[in-house]
């Protein structure tokens, strides 16, 4: 009877690992693959698509295993159905409006804080003549190194 308890003790973690593996990896991958297949099935002539390589094109012909897409006027390419990464909406996207800035209430304290900092700076640096400010140190050239200087024969 002790062998059955030991066998069950080993099978329980293995079953839990298999369940976690299924729900965390296999199931989401199948869901993503099914959604991609549905997207490919919904593509028709005139749709704008984006390839896996990042090219935008308009579908001109649908073949058995591939599409004939027009990348630009007079530039056509035949690509595999599996290399379509996404379908762009039929209607052109609405022009994006710029994001609204935060209200003036948030900007005013920041501006006031900047002016206070400027006022708090000592004016001694500005009042000093150019002669009193430290000059930059002259740049010294590096001397060439001798290779193998310590290993003379």
Coordinates of C-alpha atoms in Angstrom, one line a residue:
X1 CA 0.0 0.0 0.0
X2 CA 2.9 2.3 0.5
X3 CA 3.8 2.1 -3.2
X4 CA 0.4 3.5 -4.2
X5 CA 0.9 6.5 -1.8
X6 CA 4.3 7.2 -3.3
X7 CA 3.0 6.8 -6.8
X8 CA 0.1 9.2 -6.1
X9 CA 2.6 11.6 -4.4
X10 CA 4.6 11.8 -7.6
X11 CA 1.6 11.9 -10.0
X12 CA -0.1 14.9 -8.3
X13 CA 2.7 17.4 -8.9
X14 CA 3.1 16.0 -12.5
X15 CA -0.6 16.5 -13.1
X16 CA -0.5 20.0 -11.7
X17 CA 2.4 20.9 -13.9
X18 CA 0.6 19.6 -17.0
X19 CA -2.5 21.6 -16.1
X20 CA -0.5 24.8 -15.6
X21 CA 1.4 24.2 -18.8
X22 CA -1.9 23.7 -20.7
X23 CA -3.6 26.8 -19.3
X24 CA -0.6 29.1 -19.5
X25 CA 1.0 28.1 -22.8
X26 CA -1.0 25.8 -25.1
X27 CA -4.5 27.3 -24.7
X28 CA -3.5 31.0 -25.3
X29 CA -1.4 30.0 -28.3
X30 CA -4.4 28.1 -29.8
X31 CA -6.6 31.1 -29.2
X32 CA -4.2 33.4 -30.9
X33 CA -3.8 31.1 -33.8
X34 CA -7.5 30.8 -34.3
X35 CA -7.9 34.6 -34.2
X36 CA -5.2 34.9 -36.9
X37 CA -6.9 32.3 -39.1
X38 CA -10.2 34.1 -38.8
X39 CA -8.5 37.4 -39.7
X40 CA -6.9 35.7 -42.8
X41 CA -10.3 34.3 -43.8
X42 CA -11.9 37.8 -43.6
X43 CA -9.4 39.4 -45.9
X44 CA -10.9 40.4 -49.3
X45 CA -9.9 42.4 -52.3
X46 CA -9.2 46.0 -51.5
X47 CA -8.3 45.5 -47.9
X48 CA -5.1 47.1 -46.5
X49 CA -2.8 44.6 -44.8
X50 CA 0.5 44.7 -43.0
X51 CA 3.0 42.0 -43.7
X52 CA 5.3 40.3 -41.2
X53 CA 8.1 42.4 -42.7
X54 CA 6.3 45.6 -42.0
X55 CA 5.1 46.4 -45.5
X56 CA 1.7 48.0 -46.0
X57 CA -0.2 46.9 -49.1
X58 CA -3.6 46.6 -50.7
X59 CA -4.9 43.1 -51.6
X60 CA -5.4 42.9 -55.4
X61 CA -5.9 39.2 -55.8
X62 CA -6.5 36.2 -53.5
X63 CA -4.8 33.0 -54.6
X64 CA -4.8 29.5 -53.0
X65 CA -1.9 30.0 -50.6
X66 CA -0.9 33.6 -51.2
X67 CA -2.1 37.1 -51.9
X68 CA -1.1 39.5 -54.6
X69 CA -0.7 42.9 -52.9
X70 CA 0.1 46.3 -54.3
X71 CA 2.7 48.1 -52.2
X72 CA 2.7 51.3 -54.3
X73 CA 1.4 52.3 -57.7
X74 CA 2.7 49.7 -60.1
X75 CA 4.6 47.7 -57.4
X76 CA 3.0 44.4 -56.8
X77 CA 4.2 41.5 -54.7
X78 CA 3.0 37.9 -54.1
X79 CA 3.2 37.0 -50.4
X80 CA 2.1 33.9 -48.4
X81 CA -1.1 34.1 -46.4
X82 CA 0.9 33.2 -43.3
X83 CA 3.1 36.3 -43.6
X84 CA 0.2 38.7 -43.1
X85 CA 0.5 40.0 -39.6
X86 CA -2.6 42.2 -39.4
X87 CA -5.4 43.6 -41.4
X88 CA -5.8 47.4 -41.2
X89 CA -9.4 48.7 -41.0
X90 CA -11.3 49.3 -44.2
X91 CA -11.9 52.9 -43.5
X92 CA -8.9 55.2 -43.2
X93 CA -8.1 56.0 -39.6
X94 CA -9.4 59.2 -38.2
X95 CA -6.9 61.9 -37.9
X96 CA -5.4 61.8 -34.5
X97 CA -6.0 64.8 -32.3
X98 CA -3.1 65.9 -30.2
X99 CA -3.4 65.1 -26.6
X100 CA -4.6 67.8 -24.4
X101 CA -2.0 69.3 -22.1
X102 CA -2.6 69.3 -18.4
X103 CA -4.6 72.1 -17.0
X104 CA -2.9 75.4 -16.2
X105 CA -3.3 74.7 -12.5
X106 CA -0.5 72.2 -12.6
X107 CA 1.7 74.4 -14.7
X108 CA 1.5 77.5 -12.6
X109 CA 3.1 76.0 -9.4
X110 CA 5.9 74.6 -11.5
X111 CA 6.6 78.0 -13.1
X112 CA 6.5 79.7 -9.7
X113 CA 8.9 77.2 -8.3
X114 CA 11.3 77.9 -11.2
X115 CA 11.2 81.6 -10.6
X116 CA 11.8 81.1 -6.9
X117 CA 14.8 79.0 -7.7
X118 CA 16.2 81.7 -10.0
X119 CA 15.7 84.3 -7.3
X120 CA 17.5 82.1 -4.7
X121 CA 20.6 81.7 -6.9
X122 CA 23.5 83.8 -5.6
X123 CA 24.2 86.6 -7.9
X124 CA 27.9 86.5 -7.1
X125 CA 28.8 84.4 -10.1
X126 CA 27.0 86.8 -12.5
X127 CA 28.5 89.9 -10.9
X128 CA 32.1 88.6 -11.1
X129 CA 34.1 90.0 -14.0
X130 CA 35.3 87.6 -16.6
X131 CA 38.9 87.8 -15.3
X132 CA 37.9 86.5 -11.9
X133 CA 36.3 83.3 -13.3
X134 CA 38.6 80.3 -13.5
X135 CA 40.1 79.7 -16.9
X136 CA 40.0 76.3 -18.5
X137 CA 43.0 74.2 -18.0
X138 CA 45.2 73.7 -21.2
X139 CA 44.8 70.4 -22.9
X140 CA 47.9 68.3 -22.7
X141 CA 48.7 65.8 -25.5
X142 CA 49.3 62.2 -24.6
X143 CA 52.8 60.8 -25.1
X144 CA 52.9 57.7 -27.2
X145 CA 53.4 54.5 -25.2
X146 CA 56.2 52.1 -25.8
X147 CA 55.0 48.5 -26.4
X148 CA 57.0 45.9 -24.4
X149 CA 59.1 48.5 -22.6
X150 CA 59.7 46.2 -19.6
X151 CA 60.7 43.2 -21.7
X152 CA 63.9 44.2 -23.3
X153 CA 66.5 41.5 -24.2

